[in-house]
């Protein structure tokens, strides 16, 4: 396989292997120790990672779980959200956000997003409130946090819970406050491709509320009463972070700020090289610091542009081509058209972005995109 960093090599959407070169030795050492001790569920690495992640997220408590979907589901269940309740969420998100609502027994109430940031705002929530609304899930999509001041005010006034889906926002801030620390509970995924990724599936919730944290820990550990191995107070499930993943996450967490800084710099390069092109970067609010999980741009004739890019050796993605309310699985929850979500779904294009991306790679993506947009115009004309 050609090294994606050599001149002229195809540019991958994500180069996970390159980031892992920096941490492989350290993770291997930690894993050898874990195998020697053979403590795989719980133990020192899990406890330490939970403390380190809570601190990183400006939160009092962190509870490791099996993945980001479970983080959302257990958070909703711990908040008492269930049958008869509605949960407001944006339709422009990964399907897992909606899945968690339905798995909790509640009804997802999909709302539209702001055309500049592509995030849900307090105005969208206000318009979606009913007397059954029990919670709101703010999705910090592409690495940028929602306006948590306005959403917090709306939820407090309505007396409903505010959950943060921070699966794409590890280390992002709103007015200097970290993702996950502002709502009642913050939910993270450590899927390998996220800004902080495990070497497999993993997730966590963070909260300032000790009672909520204990409830989530119990729900993810078969409903066990704290400290009582054989007493089960509620019907829980098995959703725990394991030692092997926690150890890898601890090593990688030390690199997260550095990796996020490279993503930010790469976005400044993209801003520069896309100037004058018919490719509009999703805007970031001056109150937010994005960690740029995804480099999303809006382009015309997206499928033709993607194909032309692929022909020039530039990989790309789409986040997301079908908004949740238009997915077949969620047809029963379709109540109104969501014009912004529906319009951008055909225009969204995610450009290569990863912590080892170079200026040369970004320039090549820019040139390829310019050529792809031009060839599309010729074909269309
Ligand atoms: C990745 C992701 C999830 C789900 O996380 P998993 O660990 O894959 O279960 C949920 N919400 C958003 C916005 C995500 O990007």
mmCIF file of C-alpha atoms and ligand atoms in Angstrom:
data_model
loop_
_atom_site.group_PDB
_atom_site.id
_atom_site.type_symbol
_atom_site.label_atom_id
_atom_site.label_comp_id
_atom_site.label_asym_id
_atom_site.label_seq_id
_atom_site.Cartn_x
_atom_site.Cartn_y
_atom_site.Cartn_z
ATOM 1 C CA UNK A 1 0.000 0.000 0.000
ATOM 2 C CA UNK A 2 1.296 3.482 -0.857
ATOM 3 C CA UNK A 3 1.914 5.720 2.126
ATOM 4 C CA UNK A 4 -0.826 8.382 1.854
ATOM 5 C CA UNK A 5 1.790 10.960 2.855
ATOM 6 C CA UNK A 6 4.026 10.403 -0.184
ATOM 7 C CA UNK A 7 3.784 12.980 -2.974
ATOM 8 C CA UNK A 8 0.948 12.333 -5.418
ATOM 9 C CA UNK A 9 -0.503 9.417 -3.379
ATOM 10 C CA UNK A 10 -4.292 9.194 -3.089
ATOM 11 C CA UNK A 11 -5.632 11.293 -0.207
ATOM 12 C CA UNK A 12 -7.724 9.240 2.232
ATOM 13 C CA UNK A 13 -10.792 10.641 3.972
ATOM 14 C CA UNK A 14 -9.248 9.645 7.287
ATOM 15 C CA UNK A 15 -5.713 8.370 8.009
ATOM 16 C CA UNK A 16 -6.122 6.581 11.344
ATOM 17 C CA UNK A 17 -2.993 4.487 10.894
ATOM 18 C CA UNK A 18 -0.794 7.610 10.779
ATOM 19 C CA UNK A 19 -2.119 8.886 14.159
ATOM 20 C CA UNK A 20 -1.702 5.447 15.670
ATOM 21 C CA UNK A 21 2.006 5.377 14.774
ATOM 22 C CA UNK A 22 2.501 8.039 17.455
ATOM 23 C CA UNK A 23 0.840 5.981 20.199
ATOM 24 C CA UNK A 24 1.237 2.327 19.187
ATOM 25 C CA UNK A 25 4.212 1.537 21.457
ATOM 26 C CA UNK A 26 2.625 3.043 24.525
ATOM 27 C CA UNK A 27 -0.698 1.278 23.954
ATOM 28 C CA UNK A 28 1.055 -2.048 23.349
ATOM 29 C CA UNK A 29 2.908 -1.683 26.656
ATOM 30 C CA UNK A 30 -0.323 -0.917 28.557
ATOM 31 C CA UNK A 31 -2.081 -3.843 26.886
ATOM 32 C CA UNK A 32 0.733 -6.279 27.814
ATOM 33 C CA UNK A 33 0.298 -5.227 31.445
ATOM 34 C CA UNK A 34 -3.474 -5.702 31.244
ATOM 35 C CA UNK A 35 -3.083 -9.200 29.793
ATOM 36 C CA UNK A 36 -0.577 -10.053 32.536
ATOM 37 C CA UNK A 37 -2.974 -8.855 35.245
ATOM 38 C CA UNK A 38 -6.035 -10.150 33.322
ATOM 39 C CA UNK A 39 -8.395 -7.543 34.761
ATOM 40 C CA UNK A 40 -10.522 -6.695 31.750
ATOM 41 C CA UNK A 41 -13.801 -5.332 33.141
ATOM 42 C CA UNK A 42 -13.320 -2.346 35.435
ATOM 43 C CA UNK A 43 -10.058 -1.831 37.266
ATOM 44 C CA UNK A 44 -7.419 0.859 37.376
ATOM 45 C CA UNK A 45 -7.416 1.920 33.705
ATOM 46 C CA UNK A 46 -11.203 2.338 33.633
ATOM 47 C CA UNK A 47 -11.272 4.284 36.921
ATOM 48 C CA UNK A 48 -8.396 6.521 35.859
ATOM 49 C CA UNK A 49 -9.797 7.179 32.404
ATOM 50 C CA UNK A 50 -13.162 8.130 33.914
ATOM 51 C CA UNK A 51 -11.427 10.629 36.209
ATOM 52 C CA UNK A 52 -9.270 12.016 33.397
ATOM 53 C CA UNK A 53 -12.220 12.313 31.017
ATOM 54 C CA UNK A 54 -14.382 14.054 33.641
ATOM 55 C CA UNK A 55 -11.591 16.562 34.278
ATOM 56 C CA UNK A 56 -11.015 17.113 30.556
ATOM 57 C CA UNK A 57 -14.756 17.775 30.084
ATOM 58 C CA UNK A 58 -14.979 20.245 33.029
ATOM 59 C CA UNK A 59 -17.383 17.753 34.639
ATOM 60 C CA UNK A 60 -17.584 16.173 38.097
ATOM 61 C CA UNK A 61 -18.386 12.656 36.942
ATOM 62 C CA UNK A 62 -17.714 10.421 33.953
ATOM 63 C CA UNK A 63 -19.064 6.912 33.437
ATOM 64 C CA UNK A 64 -17.588 4.687 30.754
ATOM 65 C CA UNK A 65 -20.081 2.752 28.616
ATOM 66 C CA UNK A 66 -19.874 0.427 25.617
ATOM 67 C CA UNK A 67 -20.502 2.998 22.840
ATOM 68 C CA UNK A 68 -22.025 6.385 22.072
ATOM 69 C CA UNK A 69 -25.485 5.034 21.317
ATOM 70 C CA UNK A 70 -25.651 3.438 24.769
ATOM 71 C CA UNK A 71 -24.382 6.692 26.307
ATOM 72 C CA UNK A 72 -27.456 8.447 24.889
ATOM 73 C CA UNK A 73 -29.869 5.615 25.708
ATOM 74 C CA UNK A 74 -28.682 5.205 29.310
ATOM 75 C CA UNK A 75 -28.699 8.983 29.825
ATOM 76 C CA UNK A 76 -32.325 9.200 28.658
ATOM 77 C CA UNK A 77 -33.345 6.235 30.805
ATOM 78 C CA UNK A 78 -31.557 7.677 33.858
ATOM 79 C CA UNK A 79 -33.417 10.963 33.323
ATOM 80 C CA UNK A 80 -36.685 9.030 33.409
ATOM 81 C CA UNK A 81 -37.474 9.567 29.725
ATOM 82 C CA UNK A 82 -39.681 6.758 28.409
ATOM 83 C CA UNK A 83 -43.087 5.810 27.006
ATOM 84 C CA UNK A 84 -45.462 8.772 26.588
ATOM 85 C CA UNK A 85 -42.565 11.248 26.328
ATOM 86 C CA UNK A 86 -41.337 13.224 23.344
ATOM 87 C CA UNK A 87 -37.708 14.168 22.803
ATOM 88 C CA UNK A 88 -36.741 17.049 20.500
ATOM 89 C CA UNK A 89 -33.679 16.507 18.308
ATOM 90 C CA UNK A 90 -32.355 17.786 14.978
ATOM 91 C CA UNK A 91 -32.970 15.667 11.864
ATOM 92 C CA UNK A 92 -29.436 16.449 10.639
ATOM 93 C CA UNK A 93 -27.528 14.003 12.844
ATOM 94 C CA UNK A 94 -26.215 10.476 12.815
ATOM 95 C CA UNK A 95 -29.145 8.060 13.150
ATOM 96 C CA UNK A 96 -27.940 6.874 16.582
ATOM 97 C CA UNK A 97 -29.329 10.038 18.220
ATOM 98 C CA UNK A 98 -32.836 9.097 17.066
ATOM 99 C CA UNK A 99 -32.276 5.411 17.780
ATOM 100 C CA UNK A 100 -31.590 6.121 21.454
ATOM 101 C CA UNK A 101 -34.891 8.011 21.789
ATOM 102 C CA UNK A 102 -36.930 5.168 20.291
ATOM 103 C CA UNK A 103 -35.015 2.511 22.261
ATOM 104 C CA UNK A 104 -35.852 4.457 25.449
ATOM 105 C CA UNK A 105 -39.537 4.063 24.498
ATOM 106 C CA UNK A 106 -40.046 7.753 23.705
ATOM 107 C CA UNK A 107 -41.075 9.531 20.496
ATOM 108 C CA UNK A 108 -38.462 11.497 18.530
ATOM 109 C CA UNK A 109 -39.679 14.955 17.524
ATOM 110 C CA UNK A 110 -37.387 15.979 14.658
ATOM 111 C CA UNK A 111 -36.725 19.681 14.064
ATOM 112 C CA UNK A 112 -34.813 21.663 11.450
ATOM 113 C CA UNK A 113 -31.402 23.336 11.740
ATOM 114 C CA UNK A 114 -29.851 26.753 11.191
ATOM 115 C CA UNK A 115 -28.729 27.202 7.552
ATOM 116 C CA UNK A 116 -25.298 28.633 8.515
ATOM 117 C CA UNK A 117 -24.141 26.293 11.301
ATOM 118 C CA UNK A 118 -26.456 23.358 10.428
ATOM 119 C CA UNK A 119 -27.158 23.063 14.178
ATOM 120 C CA UNK A 120 -30.483 23.083 16.049
ATOM 121 C CA UNK A 121 -31.261 26.396 17.785
ATOM 122 C CA UNK A 122 -33.478 27.366 20.734
ATOM 123 C CA UNK A 123 -36.035 28.739 18.250
ATOM 124 C CA UNK A 124 -36.384 25.293 16.659
ATOM 125 C CA UNK A 125 -36.872 23.769 20.106
ATOM 126 C CA UNK A 126 -39.465 26.395 21.124
ATOM 127 C CA UNK A 127 -41.455 25.584 18.000
ATOM 128 C CA UNK A 128 -41.317 21.858 18.736
ATOM 129 C CA UNK A 129 -42.335 21.947 22.423
ATOM 130 C CA UNK A 130 -45.545 20.133 23.394
ATOM 131 C CA UNK A 131 -46.956 19.141 26.779
ATOM 132 C CA UNK A 132 -45.313 15.736 26.256
ATOM 133 C CA UNK A 133 -41.785 17.042 25.659
ATOM 134 C CA UNK A 134 -39.517 15.537 28.313
ATOM 135 C CA UNK A 135 -36.068 16.278 26.920
ATOM 136 C CA UNK A 136 -34.019 17.933 24.200
ATOM 137 C CA UNK A 137 -30.914 16.427 22.613
ATOM 138 C CA UNK A 138 -28.490 19.109 21.437
ATOM 139 C CA UNK A 139 -26.248 17.544 18.794
ATOM 140 C CA UNK A 140 -22.871 19.288 18.504
ATOM 141 C CA UNK A 141 -22.452 18.262 14.873
ATOM 142 C CA UNK A 142 -19.170 18.412 12.892
ATOM 143 C CA UNK A 143 -17.309 19.471 16.075
ATOM 144 C CA UNK A 144 -19.228 22.677 16.820
ATOM 145 C CA UNK A 145 -21.359 23.138 19.936
ATOM 146 C CA UNK A 146 -24.938 24.416 19.749
ATOM 147 C CA UNK A 147 -25.862 27.698 21.482
ATOM 148 C CA UNK A 148 -26.012 26.153 24.944
ATOM 149 C CA UNK A 149 -26.967 29.435 26.673
ATOM 150 C CA UNK A 150 -30.170 29.754 24.665
ATOM 151 C CA UNK A 151 -30.959 26.026 24.780
ATOM 152 C CA UNK A 152 -30.336 25.974 28.540
ATOM 153 C CA UNK A 153 -32.751 28.881 29.064
ATOM 154 C CA UNK A 154 -35.440 27.238 26.920
ATOM 155 C CA UNK A 155 -35.148 23.889 28.716
ATOM 156 C CA UNK A 156 -35.101 25.430 32.201
ATOM 157 C CA UNK A 157 -38.195 27.496 31.384
ATOM 158 C CA UNK A 158 -39.987 24.402 30.026
ATOM 159 C CA UNK A 159 -38.827 22.256 32.955
ATOM 160 C CA UNK A 160 -37.302 19.611 30.674
ATOM 161 C CA UNK A 161 -33.934 17.855 30.517
ATOM 162 C CA UNK A 162 -31.111 18.933 28.202
ATOM 163 C CA UNK A 163 -28.890 16.141 26.864
ATOM 164 C CA UNK A 164 -25.742 16.871 24.846
ATOM 165 C CA UNK A 165 -24.843 14.507 22.020
ATOM 166 C CA UNK A 166 -21.138 15.379 21.999
ATOM 167 C CA UNK A 167 -20.054 12.351 19.943
ATOM 168 C CA UNK A 168 -18.422 14.695 17.402
ATOM 169 C CA UNK A 169 -17.265 17.383 19.819
ATOM 170 C CA UNK A 170 -14.511 16.068 22.122
ATOM 171 C CA UNK A 171 -12.931 19.207 23.605
ATOM 172 C CA UNK A 172 -15.159 21.720 21.790
ATOM 173 C CA UNK A 173 -16.289 24.757 23.765
ATOM 174 C CA UNK A 174 -19.220 27.178 23.919
ATOM 175 C CA UNK A 175 -18.164 30.484 25.539
ATOM 176 C CA UNK A 176 -15.151 28.613 26.940
ATOM 177 C CA UNK A 177 -17.205 25.787 28.499
ATOM 178 C CA UNK A 178 -16.499 22.255 27.322
ATOM 179 C CA UNK A 179 -18.906 20.017 25.432
ATOM 180 C CA UNK A 180 -20.813 17.751 27.796
ATOM 181 C CA UNK A 181 -20.437 20.002 30.851
ATOM 182 C CA UNK A 182 -23.408 22.340 30.349
ATOM 183 C CA UNK A 183 -26.498 20.160 29.846
ATOM 184 C CA UNK A 184 -27.833 17.712 32.435
ATOM 185 C CA UNK A 185 -25.679 15.049 30.824
ATOM 186 C CA UNK A 186 -23.147 14.872 27.987
ATOM 187 C CA UNK A 187 -22.802 11.770 25.807
ATOM 188 C CA UNK A 188 -19.638 10.749 23.986
ATOM 189 C CA UNK A 189 -18.730 8.079 21.463
ATOM 190 C CA UNK A 190 -15.152 6.867 21.124
ATOM 191 C CA UNK A 191 -15.811 5.095 17.813
ATOM 192 C CA UNK A 192 -12.367 4.842 16.132
ATOM 193 C CA UNK A 193 -12.971 7.710 13.677
ATOM 194 C CA UNK A 194 -14.065 10.278 16.298
ATOM 195 C CA UNK A 195 -11.644 12.987 17.474
ATOM 196 C CA UNK A 196 -10.860 10.760 20.456
ATOM 197 C CA UNK A 197 -11.276 7.209 19.202
ATOM 198 C CA UNK A 198 -10.820 3.869 20.926
ATOM 199 C CA UNK A 199 -9.335 0.849 19.150
ATOM 200 C CA UNK A 200 -12.839 -0.567 18.906
ATOM 201 C CA UNK A 201 -16.192 0.577 20.315
ATOM 202 C CA UNK A 202 -16.411 2.676 23.487
ATOM 203 C CA UNK A 203 -18.362 5.599 24.944
ATOM 204 C CA UNK A 204 -18.900 7.702 28.052
ATOM 205 C CA UNK A 205 -21.330 10.046 29.744
ATOM 206 C CA UNK A 206 -20.312 13.058 31.788
ATOM 207 C CA UNK A 207 -22.432 14.989 34.284
ATOM 208 C CA UNK A 208 -22.175 17.345 37.248
ATOM 209 C CA UNK A 209 -24.887 15.308 39.039
ATOM 210 C CA UNK A 210 -23.648 12.467 41.283
ATOM 211 C CA UNK A 211 -27.077 10.794 41.512
ATOM 212 C CA UNK A 212 -27.487 10.755 37.732
ATOM 213 C CA UNK A 213 -23.958 9.365 37.301
ATOM 214 C CA UNK A 214 -24.664 6.513 39.740
ATOM 215 C CA UNK A 215 -27.964 5.731 38.017
ATOM 216 C CA UNK A 216 -26.224 5.523 34.626
ATOM 217 C CA UNK A 217 -23.448 3.366 36.065
ATOM 218 C CA UNK A 218 -26.016 1.001 37.560
ATOM 219 C CA UNK A 219 -28.116 0.833 34.358
ATOM 220 C CA UNK A 220 -25.015 -0.120 32.362
ATOM 221 C CA UNK A 221 -24.005 -2.745 34.920
ATOM 222 C CA UNK A 222 -27.142 -4.940 35.007
ATOM 223 C CA UNK A 223 -29.006 -2.565 37.313
ATOM 224 C CA UNK A 224 -26.705 -3.414 40.213
ATOM 225 C CA UNK A 225 -27.075 -1.553 43.470
ATOM 226 C CA UNK A 226 -23.822 0.313 44.178
ATOM 227 C CA UNK A 227 -21.413 -1.990 45.985
ATOM 228 C CA UNK A 228 -23.856 -4.928 46.045
ATOM 229 C CA UNK A 229 -22.793 -7.610 43.580
ATOM 230 C CA UNK A 230 -25.986 -9.670 43.695
ATOM 231 C CA UNK A 231 -28.690 -7.047 44.221
ATOM 232 C CA UNK A 232 -30.368 -5.656 41.090
ATOM 233 C CA UNK A 233 -32.685 -2.711 41.725
ATOM 234 C CA UNK A 234 -33.679 -1.907 38.162
ATOM 235 C CA UNK A 235 -33.659 -3.751 34.838
ATOM 236 C CA UNK A 236 -30.342 -2.661 33.410
ATOM 237 C CA UNK A 237 -28.165 -3.930 30.615
ATOM 238 C CA UNK A 238 -24.523 -4.732 29.947
ATOM 239 C CA UNK A 239 -22.835 -1.577 28.688
ATOM 240 C CA UNK A 240 -19.416 -1.097 30.206
ATOM 241 C CA UNK A 241 -16.144 0.405 29.081
ATOM 242 C CA UNK A 242 -13.459 -2.280 29.199
ATOM 243 C CA UNK A 243 -9.880 -1.955 30.442
ATOM 244 C CA UNK A 244 -8.309 -2.559 27.022
ATOM 245 C CA UNK A 245 -10.199 0.390 25.505
ATOM 246 C CA UNK A 246 -9.768 2.590 28.580
ATOM 247 C CA UNK A 247 -5.979 2.102 28.468
ATOM 248 C CA UNK A 248 -5.837 3.061 24.782
ATOM 249 C CA UNK A 249 -8.082 6.074 25.409
ATOM 250 C CA UNK A 250 -5.826 7.260 28.252
ATOM 251 C CA UNK A 251 -2.795 7.237 25.952
ATOM 252 C CA UNK A 252 -4.671 8.972 23.131
ATOM 253 C CA UNK A 253 -6.308 11.573 25.411
ATOM 254 C CA UNK A 254 -2.854 13.074 25.992
ATOM 255 C CA UNK A 255 -2.705 13.824 22.251
ATOM 256 C CA UNK A 256 -6.270 15.100 21.825
ATOM 257 C CA UNK A 257 -5.591 18.830 22.208
ATOM 258 C CA UNK A 258 -2.649 18.627 19.800
ATOM 259 C CA UNK A 259 -4.686 16.658 17.269
ATOM 260 C CA UNK A 260 -7.608 19.096 17.569
ATOM 261 C CA UNK A 261 -5.180 21.992 16.986
ATOM 262 C CA UNK A 262 -4.032 20.408 13.706
ATOM 263 C CA UNK A 263 -7.663 19.997 12.620
ATOM 264 C CA UNK A 264 -8.264 23.690 13.373
ATOM 265 C CA UNK A 265 -5.178 24.731 11.390
ATOM 266 C CA UNK A 266 -6.201 22.497 8.491
ATOM 267 C CA UNK A 267 -9.612 24.200 8.442
ATOM 268 C CA UNK A 268 -7.863 27.574 8.123
ATOM 269 C CA UNK A 269 -5.963 26.124 5.133
ATOM 270 C CA UNK A 270 -9.244 24.877 3.656
ATOM 271 C CA UNK A 271 -10.772 28.321 4.164
ATOM 272 C CA UNK A 272 -7.842 29.767 2.193
ATOM 273 C CA UNK A 273 -7.760 27.227 -0.657
ATOM 274 C CA UNK A 274 -11.559 27.189 -1.155
ATOM 275 C CA UNK A 275 -11.786 30.984 -1.553
ATOM 276 C CA UNK A 276 -13.670 31.829 -4.724
ATOM 277 C CA UNK A 277 -14.954 28.265 -5.238
ATOM 278 C CA UNK A 278 -18.608 27.267 -5.222
ATOM 279 C CA UNK A 279 -17.953 25.299 -2.022
ATOM 280 C CA UNK A 280 -19.190 26.874 1.189
ATOM 281 C CA UNK A 281 -17.737 25.756 4.528
ATOM 282 C CA UNK A 282 -20.228 25.310 7.371
ATOM 283 C CA UNK A 283 -19.925 28.441 9.511
ATOM 284 C CA UNK A 284 -18.708 28.488 13.134
ATOM 285 C CA UNK A 285 -20.286 30.889 15.640
ATOM 286 C CA UNK A 286 -17.870 33.428 17.206
ATOM 287 C CA UNK A 287 -18.961 32.048 20.618
ATOM 288 C CA UNK A 288 -17.954 28.490 19.739
ATOM 289 C CA UNK A 289 -14.583 26.853 19.308
ATOM 290 C CA UNK A 290 -15.072 23.898 16.976
ATOM 291 C CA UNK A 291 -12.896 20.791 17.121
ATOM 292 C CA UNK A 292 -13.727 20.170 13.447
ATOM 293 C CA UNK A 293 -14.639 16.509 13.529
ATOM 294 C CA UNK A 294 -15.874 16.838 9.939
ATOM 295 C CA UNK A 295 -14.858 19.357 7.243
ATOM 296 C CA UNK A 296 -18.335 19.834 5.778
ATOM 297 C CA UNK A 297 -18.855 22.035 2.710
ATOM 298 C CA UNK A 298 -21.949 22.692 0.612
ATOM 299 C CA UNK A 299 -21.463 22.094 -3.115
ATOM 300 C CA UNK A 300 -23.780 21.901 -6.126
ATOM 301 C CA UNK A 301 -24.192 18.548 -7.984
ATOM 302 C CA UNK A 302 -22.657 16.727 -5.023
ATOM 303 C CA UNK A 303 -22.638 13.194 -6.477
ATOM 304 C CA UNK A 304 -20.871 14.279 -9.695
ATOM 305 C CA UNK A 305 -18.346 16.269 -7.665
ATOM 306 C CA UNK A 306 -17.651 13.262 -5.411
ATOM 307 C CA UNK A 307 -17.130 10.993 -8.395
ATOM 308 C CA UNK A 308 -14.754 13.497 -10.029
ATOM 309 C CA UNK A 309 -12.801 13.822 -6.749
ATOM 310 C CA UNK A 310 -12.533 10.039 -6.480
ATOM 311 C CA UNK A 311 -11.210 9.966 -10.051
ATOM 312 C CA UNK A 312 -8.440 12.351 -8.940
ATOM 313 C CA UNK A 313 -7.543 10.203 -5.929
ATOM 314 C CA UNK A 314 -9.326 12.338 -3.321
ATOM 315 C CA UNK A 315 -11.636 10.456 -0.943
ATOM 316 C CA UNK A 316 -14.668 12.198 0.570
ATOM 317 C CA UNK A 317 -17.704 11.465 2.722
ATOM 318 C CA UNK A 318 -21.262 12.716 3.240
ATOM 319 C CA UNK A 319 -22.665 13.547 6.687
ATOM 320 C CA UNK A 320 -25.514 12.875 6.086
ATOM 321 C CA UNK A 321 -27.146 12.175 2.726
ATOM 322 C CA UNK A 322 -30.566 11.248 4.202
ATOM 323 C CA UNK A 323 -31.849 13.237 7.200
ATOM 324 C CA UNK A 324 -33.255 11.074 10.008
ATOM 325 C CA UNK A 325 -36.906 12.036 9.452
ATOM 326 C CA UNK A 326 -36.666 10.749 5.852
ATOM 327 C CA UNK A 327 -35.134 7.398 6.822
ATOM 328 C CA UNK A 328 -37.538 4.518 6.357
ATOM 329 C CA UNK A 329 -37.108 3.358 9.961
ATOM 330 C CA UNK A 330 -38.379 6.733 11.219
ATOM 331 C CA UNK A 331 -41.224 7.224 8.721
ATOM 332 C CA UNK A 332 -43.748 7.010 11.572
ATOM 333 C CA UNK A 333 -42.203 10.118 13.170
ATOM 334 C CA UNK A 334 -42.319 12.326 10.064
ATOM 335 C CA UNK A 335 -44.641 15.192 10.986
ATOM 336 C CA UNK A 336 -43.547 18.133 8.866
ATOM 337 C CA UNK A 337 -41.079 18.977 6.104
ATOM 338 C CA UNK A 338 -37.744 20.249 7.424
ATOM 339 C CA UNK A 339 -36.585 22.448 4.529
ATOM 340 C CA UNK A 340 -33.009 23.222 5.601
ATOM 341 C CA UNK A 341 -32.183 19.607 6.476
ATOM 342 C CA UNK A 342 -33.748 18.394 3.237
ATOM 343 C CA UNK A 343 -31.988 20.966 1.049
ATOM 344 C CA UNK A 344 -28.477 20.552 2.487
ATOM 345 C CA UNK A 345 -28.687 16.739 2.426
ATOM 346 C CA UNK A 346 -28.115 16.928 -1.348
ATOM 347 C CA UNK A 347 -25.257 19.469 -1.071
ATOM 348 C CA UNK A 348 -23.206 18.263 1.902
ATOM 349 C CA UNK A 349 -19.716 17.012 1.158
ATOM 350 C CA UNK A 350 -17.133 16.080 3.793
ATOM 351 C CA UNK A 351 -13.518 16.717 2.778
ATOM 352 C CA UNK A 352 -10.485 14.760 4.061
ATOM 353 C CA UNK A 353 -9.567 15.851 7.588
ATOM 354 C CA UNK A 354 -7.390 14.069 10.158
ATOM 355 C CA UNK A 355 -4.654 14.963 12.661
ATOM 356 C CA UNK A 356 -1.724 14.228 10.326
ATOM 357 C CA UNK A 357 -3.104 16.013 7.242
ATOM 358 C CA UNK A 358 -0.503 18.265 5.605
ATOM 359 C CA UNK A 359 -0.750 21.643 3.886
ATOM 360 C CA UNK A 360 0.182 19.938 0.595
ATOM 361 C CA UNK A 361 -2.702 17.488 0.983
ATOM 362 C CA UNK A 362 -5.183 20.305 1.680
ATOM 363 C CA UNK A 363 -3.917 22.252 -1.360
ATOM 364 C CA UNK A 364 -4.325 19.147 -3.542
ATOM 365 C CA UNK A 365 -7.885 18.637 -2.247
ATOM 366 C CA UNK A 366 -8.629 22.294 -3.049
ATOM 367 C CA UNK A 367 -7.251 21.988 -6.624
ATOM 368 C CA UNK A 368 -9.138 18.728 -7.179
ATOM 369 C CA UNK A 369 -12.364 20.283 -5.902
ATOM 370 C CA UNK A 370 -11.891 23.275 -8.206
ATOM 371 C CA UNK A 371 -11.448 20.913 -11.172
ATOM 372 C CA UNK A 372 -14.393 18.744 -10.068
ATOM 373 C CA UNK A 373 -16.706 21.753 -9.787
ATOM 374 C CA UNK A 374 -15.578 23.041 -13.204
ATOM 375 C CA UNK A 375 -16.061 19.664 -14.932
ATOM 376 C CA UNK A 376 -19.558 19.414 -13.446
ATOM 377 C CA UNK A 377 -20.444 22.802 -14.954
ATOM 378 C CA UNK A 378 -19.202 21.716 -18.420
ATOM 379 C CA UNK A 379 -21.201 18.473 -18.275
ATOM 380 C CA UNK A 380 -24.304 20.272 -17.051
ATOM 381 C CA UNK A 381 -23.924 22.913 -19.822
HETATM 382 C C1 LIG B 1 -20.925 8.448 16.343
HETATM 383 C C2 LIG B 1 -22.147 9.120 16.783
HETATM 384 C C3 LIG B 1 -23.055 8.516 17.671
HETATM 385 C C4 LIG B 1 -23.017 7.059 18.047
HETATM 386 O O1 LIG B 1 -21.865 6.588 18.584
HETATM 387 P P1 LIG B 1 -21.507 5.028 18.520
HETATM 388 O O2 LIG B 1 -20.319 4.929 19.423
HETATM 389 O O3 LIG B 1 -21.193 4.694 17.104
HETATM 390 O O4 LIG B 1 -22.661 4.252 19.049
HETATM 391 C C5 LIG B 1 -24.130 9.273 18.120
HETATM 392 N N1 LIG B 1 -24.313 10.531 17.722
HETATM 393 C C6 LIG B 1 -23.488 11.145 16.854
HETATM 394 C C7 LIG B 1 -23.753 12.565 16.457
HETATM 395 C C8 LIG B 1 -22.376 10.447 16.339
HETATM 396 O O5 LIG B 1 -21.575 11.058 15.466
#
